[in-house]
Short mmCIF file of C-alpha atoms and ligand atoms in Angstrom, two decimals:
data_model
loop_
_atom_site.label_atom_id
_atom_site.label_comp_id
_atom_site.label_asym_id
_atom_site.label_seq_id
_atom_site.Cartn_x
_atom_site.Cartn_y
_atom_site.Cartn_z
CA UNK A 1 17.30 -2.45 -18.92
CA UNK A 2 18.67 -4.09 -22.05
CA UNK A 3 17.06 -5.39 -25.33
CA UNK A 4 18.17 -8.84 -24.34
CA UNK A 5 16.27 -8.79 -21.07
CA UNK A 6 13.12 -7.44 -22.74
CA UNK A 7 13.34 -10.13 -25.26
CA UNK A 8 13.73 -12.96 -22.50
CA UNK A 9 10.56 -11.49 -20.66
CA UNK A 10 8.80 -11.56 -24.05
CA UNK A 11 9.71 -15.12 -25.09
CA UNK A 12 8.75 -16.41 -21.70
CA UNK A 13 5.23 -14.79 -22.10
CA UNK A 14 5.02 -16.18 -25.73
CA UNK A 15 5.76 -19.62 -24.62
CA UNK A 16 2.81 -19.37 -22.04
CA UNK A 17 0.66 -18.53 -24.86
CA UNK A 18 0.67 -14.72 -24.95
CA UNK A 19 0.17 -14.58 -28.69
CA UNK A 20 -0.29 -11.34 -30.57
CA UNK A 21 -2.34 -9.17 -28.16
CA UNK A 22 -3.78 -6.20 -29.96
CA UNK A 23 -4.46 -4.04 -26.79
CA UNK A 24 -2.87 -3.35 -23.60
CA UNK A 25 -4.50 -2.39 -20.43
CA UNK A 26 -3.14 -1.16 -17.17
CA UNK A 27 -5.42 -1.26 -14.13
CA UNK A 28 -4.90 1.44 -11.49
CA UNK A 29 -5.22 0.96 -7.73
CA UNK A 30 -8.51 -0.42 -6.49
CA UNK A 31 -9.61 -1.03 -10.02
CA UNK A 32 -9.22 -4.73 -10.42
CA UNK A 33 -12.59 -6.03 -11.39
CA UNK A 34 -11.86 -5.57 -15.16
CA UNK A 35 -9.81 -8.86 -15.01
CA UNK A 36 -12.99 -10.83 -14.69
CA UNK A 37 -14.10 -9.60 -17.87
CA UNK A 38 -11.33 -11.57 -19.72
CA UNK A 39 -12.39 -14.58 -21.68
CA UNK A 40 -10.02 -17.71 -21.76
CA UNK A 41 -7.50 -16.01 -19.58
CA UNK A 42 -3.91 -17.07 -19.36
CA UNK A 43 -1.92 -15.60 -16.17
CA UNK A 44 1.45 -14.82 -15.69
CA UNK A 45 2.65 -13.68 -12.17
CA UNK A 46 5.10 -10.77 -12.12
CA UNK A 47 7.52 -12.69 -9.97
CA UNK A 48 7.79 -15.42 -12.71
CA UNK A 49 8.47 -13.32 -15.67
CA UNK A 50 12.13 -13.13 -16.26
CA UNK A 51 13.56 -9.69 -15.67
CA UNK A 52 10.34 -8.22 -14.57
CA UNK A 53 10.68 -5.67 -11.70
CA UNK A 54 11.05 -7.63 -8.40
CA UNK A 55 7.64 -7.32 -6.50
CA UNK A 56 7.40 -5.82 -3.07
CA UNK A 57 5.43 -7.61 -0.43
CA UNK A 58 2.32 -5.47 -1.11
CA UNK A 59 2.41 -6.28 -4.83
CA UNK A 60 3.04 -9.94 -4.67
CA UNK A 61 -0.19 -10.39 -6.35
CA UNK A 62 0.75 -8.49 -9.56
CA UNK A 63 -0.06 -10.40 -12.55
CA UNK A 64 -0.30 -10.01 -16.43
CA UNK A 65 -3.35 -11.49 -17.93
CA UNK A 66 -3.81 -12.52 -21.54
CA UNK A 67 -7.22 -13.33 -23.17
CA UNK A 68 -10.12 -12.04 -25.13
CA UNK A 69 -12.21 -9.09 -24.53
CA UNK A 70 -14.96 -7.94 -26.95
CA UNK A 71 -13.68 -10.46 -29.34
CA UNK A 72 -10.07 -8.93 -29.23
CA UNK A 73 -6.89 -10.18 -27.76
CA UNK A 74 -5.66 -8.17 -24.89
CA UNK A 75 -3.08 -8.10 -22.18
CA UNK A 76 -3.93 -6.59 -19.12
CA UNK A 77 -1.74 -5.47 -15.99
CA UNK A 78 -3.30 -6.18 -12.60
CA UNK A 79 -1.10 -4.18 -10.33
CA UNK A 80 1.30 -1.77 -11.55
CA UNK A 81 4.68 -0.56 -10.24
CA UNK A 82 5.01 2.65 -8.61
CA UNK A 83 7.89 5.10 -7.96
CA UNK A 84 6.84 5.23 -4.26
CA UNK A 85 7.60 1.71 -3.64
CA UNK A 86 11.21 2.26 -4.58
CA UNK A 87 11.33 1.40 -8.07
CA UNK A 88 13.23 3.39 -10.85
CA UNK A 89 11.52 5.03 -13.78
CA UNK A 90 12.81 2.33 -16.14
CA UNK A 91 11.32 -0.27 -13.83
CA UNK A 92 7.79 1.27 -13.58
CA UNK A 93 7.81 1.46 -17.58
CA UNK A 94 9.48 -2.01 -18.18
CA UNK A 95 6.04 -3.72 -18.48
CA UNK A 96 4.82 -1.11 -21.15
CA UNK A 97 7.97 -2.09 -23.31
CA UNK A 98 7.29 -5.79 -22.88
CA UNK A 99 3.62 -5.36 -23.89
CA UNK A 100 4.60 -3.36 -26.93
CA UNK A 101 7.06 -6.21 -28.00
CA UNK A 102 4.39 -8.69 -27.45
CA UNK A 103 2.57 -6.77 -30.22
CA UNK A 104 0.10 -4.37 -28.86
CA UNK A 105 -1.12 -1.60 -31.00
CA UNK A 106 -3.00 0.50 -28.52
CA UNK A 107 -2.52 1.19 -24.80
CA UNK A 108 -5.43 2.11 -22.31
CA UNK A 109 -4.23 3.32 -18.84
CA UNK A 110 -6.40 3.72 -15.74
CA UNK A 111 -5.51 5.25 -12.19
CA UNK A 112 -7.18 6.48 -9.21
CA UNK A 113 -6.67 10.08 -8.62
CA UNK A 114 -7.76 13.10 -6.30
CA UNK A 115 -9.81 15.87 -7.76
CA UNK A 116 -8.03 19.29 -7.78
CA UNK A 117 -10.70 20.79 -9.85
CA UNK A 118 -13.60 21.33 -7.51
CA UNK A 119 -16.12 21.32 -10.17
CA UNK A 120 -15.36 17.47 -10.22
CA UNK A 121 -16.52 15.11 -7.73
CA UNK A 122 -15.37 11.87 -6.17
CA UNK A 123 -16.86 8.97 -8.47
CA UNK A 124 -16.35 10.97 -11.68
CA UNK A 125 -14.21 9.75 -14.43
CA UNK A 126 -11.74 12.03 -15.86
CA UNK A 127 -10.50 11.33 -19.39
CA UNK A 128 -6.84 12.76 -19.37
CA UNK A 129 -6.11 15.33 -22.08
CA UNK A 130 -2.74 16.39 -20.96
CA UNK A 131 -0.41 16.02 -18.01
CA UNK A 132 2.18 17.68 -15.95
CA UNK A 133 5.11 15.78 -14.74
CA UNK A 134 5.98 16.47 -11.19
CA UNK A 135 7.86 13.32 -10.41
CA UNK A 136 11.43 14.87 -10.86
CA UNK A 137 12.65 12.45 -13.50
CA UNK A 138 11.96 10.77 -16.57
CA UNK A 139 11.72 7.19 -17.91
CA UNK A 140 13.70 8.16 -20.85
CA UNK A 141 16.75 9.56 -18.90
CA UNK A 142 19.31 6.71 -19.19
CA UNK A 143 22.38 6.33 -21.20
CA UNK A 144 21.31 3.76 -23.99
CA UNK A 145 17.76 5.19 -24.71
CA UNK A 146 18.79 5.71 -28.21
CA UNK A 147 18.82 2.07 -28.68
CA UNK A 148 15.11 2.10 -27.98
CA UNK A 149 13.86 5.06 -29.78
CA UNK A 150 14.25 8.92 -29.95
CA UNK A 151 15.65 10.67 -26.79
CA UNK A 152 13.72 13.97 -27.45
CA UNK A 153 10.23 12.58 -27.66
CA UNK A 154 7.37 14.94 -28.62
CA UNK A 155 4.72 15.71 -26.04
CA UNK A 156 2.58 18.09 -28.09
CA UNK A 157 -0.15 15.39 -28.00
CA UNK A 158 0.78 12.72 -25.54
CA UNK A 159 -2.78 11.13 -25.50
CA UNK A 160 -4.19 9.79 -28.74
CA UNK A 161 -6.63 12.19 -30.45
CA UNK A 162 -8.74 9.85 -32.15
CA UNK A 163 -9.28 7.52 -29.24
CA UNK A 164 -9.97 10.53 -26.90
CA UNK A 165 -12.77 11.46 -29.52
CA UNK A 166 -14.09 8.06 -29.50
CA UNK A 167 -14.24 7.83 -25.53
CA UNK A 168 -16.11 11.14 -25.41
CA UNK A 169 -18.71 9.93 -27.89
CA UNK A 170 -18.98 6.53 -26.18
CA UNK A 171 -19.53 8.48 -22.84
CA UNK A 172 -22.38 10.48 -24.47
CA UNK A 173 -24.03 7.39 -25.98
CA UNK A 174 -23.81 5.47 -22.79
CA UNK A 175 -24.84 8.32 -20.56
CA UNK A 176 -21.70 8.14 -18.58
CA UNK A 177 -20.74 11.78 -17.32
CA UNK A 178 -17.10 12.11 -18.42
CA UNK A 179 -14.92 15.01 -17.26
CA UNK A 180 -11.79 15.85 -19.10
CA UNK A 181 -8.62 17.58 -17.82
CA UNK A 182 -4.94 17.73 -16.84
CA UNK A 183 -3.45 15.01 -14.69
CA UNK A 184 -0.38 16.00 -12.53
CA UNK A 185 1.86 13.16 -11.45
CA UNK A 186 3.62 13.32 -8.11
CA UNK A 187 5.96 10.54 -6.54
CA UNK A 188 4.12 9.96 -3.29
CA UNK A 189 3.33 8.05 -1.23
CA UNK A 190 2.36 10.73 1.20
CA UNK A 191 -0.67 12.77 -0.09
CA UNK A 192 -0.50 16.39 -0.65
CA UNK A 193 -0.50 19.18 1.73
CA UNK A 194 -3.13 21.97 1.49
CA UNK A 195 -0.36 24.42 0.02
CA UNK A 196 0.53 21.74 -2.55
CA UNK A 197 -3.23 21.28 -3.52
CA UNK A 198 -3.40 24.90 -3.95
CA UNK A 199 -0.35 25.06 -6.08
CA UNK A 200 -1.63 22.25 -8.17
CA UNK A 201 -4.81 24.08 -9.00
CA UNK A 202 -2.73 27.15 -9.75
CA UNK A 203 -0.36 25.47 -12.23
CA UNK A 204 -3.40 24.04 -14.15
CA UNK A 205 -3.96 20.46 -12.75
CA UNK A 206 -7.49 19.08 -12.55
CA UNK A 207 -6.61 15.70 -10.95
CA UNK A 208 -3.42 14.38 -9.08
CA UNK A 209 -2.02 10.99 -8.77
CA UNK A 210 1.20 8.98 -8.34
CA UNK A 211 1.40 7.03 -11.67
CA UNK A 212 0.53 6.89 -15.29
CA UNK A 213 2.78 9.85 -16.75
CA UNK A 214 5.98 7.65 -16.92
CA UNK A 215 3.96 4.81 -18.72
CA UNK A 216 2.52 7.52 -21.22
CA UNK A 217 6.04 8.94 -21.87
CA UNK A 218 7.29 5.44 -22.70
CA UNK A 219 4.04 4.77 -24.97
CA UNK A 220 5.09 7.93 -26.75
CA UNK A 221 8.63 6.74 -27.03
CA UNK A 222 7.40 3.66 -28.62
CA UNK A 223 4.94 5.36 -30.91
CA UNK A 224 2.40 3.52 -29.14
CA UNK A 225 -1.24 5.29 -29.17
CA UNK A 226 -2.38 5.59 -25.55
CA UNK A 227 -5.24 6.93 -23.71
CA UNK A 228 -5.69 7.12 -19.85
CA UNK A 229 -8.65 7.76 -17.57
CA UNK A 230 -8.62 8.88 -13.86
CA UNK A 231 -11.07 7.51 -11.33
CA UNK A 232 -11.60 10.42 -9.19
CA UNK A 233 -11.64 9.01 -5.63
CA UNK A 234 -11.41 12.08 -3.47
CA UNK A 235 -11.93 15.90 -3.50
CA UNK A 236 -8.86 17.99 -2.74
CA UNK A 237 -10.21 21.24 -1.38
CA UNK A 238 -7.37 22.90 0.39
CA UNK A 239 -9.83 25.00 2.36
CA UNK A 240 -11.89 22.04 3.65
CA UNK A 241 -9.33 19.36 3.53
CA UNK A 242 -10.27 16.12 5.54
CA UNK A 243 -7.53 13.57 6.51
CA UNK A 244 -6.96 11.03 3.79
CA UNK A 245 -9.06 7.85 4.07
CA UNK A 246 -7.49 5.05 1.92
CA UNK A 247 -10.36 2.56 2.59
CA UNK A 248 -12.75 5.37 1.12
CA UNK A 249 -10.49 5.97 -1.75
CA UNK A 250 -10.51 2.24 -2.59
CA UNK A 251 -14.28 2.05 -2.08
CA UNK A 252 -14.87 4.70 -4.42
CA UNK A 253 -12.49 3.25 -7.05
CA UNK A 254 -14.45 0.01 -6.75
CA UNK A 255 -17.89 1.54 -7.18
CA UNK A 256 -16.94 3.65 -10.12
CA UNK A 257 -14.88 1.08 -11.98
CA UNK A 258 -17.87 -0.33 -13.91
CA UNK A 259 -18.12 2.98 -15.70
CA UNK A 260 -14.55 2.68 -16.76
CA UNK A 261 -15.07 -0.74 -17.80
CA UNK A 262 -17.97 0.15 -20.01
CA UNK A 263 -15.95 3.01 -21.69
CA UNK A 264 -12.86 0.75 -22.33
CA UNK A 265 -14.93 -2.31 -23.67
CA UNK A 266 -16.95 0.00 -25.91
CA UNK A 267 -13.60 1.62 -27.16
CA UNK A 268 -12.23 -1.90 -27.82
CA UNK A 269 -15.36 -2.81 -29.77
CA UNK A 270 -14.83 0.16 -31.86
CA UNK A 271 -11.12 -0.18 -32.74
N1 HPA B 301 -3.29 12.68 -4.40
C1 HPA B 301 -2.42 11.69 -4.97
N2 HPA B 301 -2.82 10.67 -5.47
C2 HPA B 301 -4.05 10.37 -5.28
C3 HPA B 301 -5.00 11.02 -4.58
C4 HPA B 301 -4.74 12.35 -4.10
O1 HPA B 301 -5.28 13.16 -3.51
N3 HPA B 301 -6.15 10.51 -4.50
C5 HPA B 301 -5.96 9.19 -5.07
N4 HPA B 301 -4.65 9.07 -5.52
#
């Protein structure tokens, strides 16, 4: 990754009309309905954006959408890149750097995750308060990182404190039950074994998923205030573990997404 490549991606998007978005939004697996909320959308397919990571078959539908939401200009990622597809850390976080250069001042991230904390139920939304990186690498571990920012990036508050407060207030006001907790990121794509779920609980995770943490690290690298929410799609009880059901995970994500959309839209209104 070079600055020149990033600039080429950005100028392609600006020419298409992606002018000065204020907010970037990353939609997680099964969480695609929010795209329909955007007014006057302009769509850029990932495979047409210069230097965007080359999409796999599964993700040929990935696209960046620019438009208006609650009166503000936003840019939304429908489909993200995962390490488990074979991408490098710098690939999965490349779009975050592009959105930052387009001008975003805030980043909202969503994902589908398993509930490790058994007080949480599938269909709950968890505001991520902190994270554990179990992906065995970093999006900042590359030679010319200093061209882009600090190397030793602070992680004392990876998630923006002001926006977290606002989300909690909005959830109360809107009667949306909101959990808060620690998200552990693994590589995947296999799900966890019973012993791994036990370990995750012991080390302090409340939810587990295969994304988000690299993007959050890069947001911090870019001094870009970020918040993230997990839509909890399955309950990871090591003593009563059922075989994974991807269809059900996607169903639960889709059914729960309206609550997440409400939270994000109200947060945009308040910014
Ligand atoms: N583990 C990892 N990722 C996930 C899970 C899980 O249980 N559920 C949804 N995404």
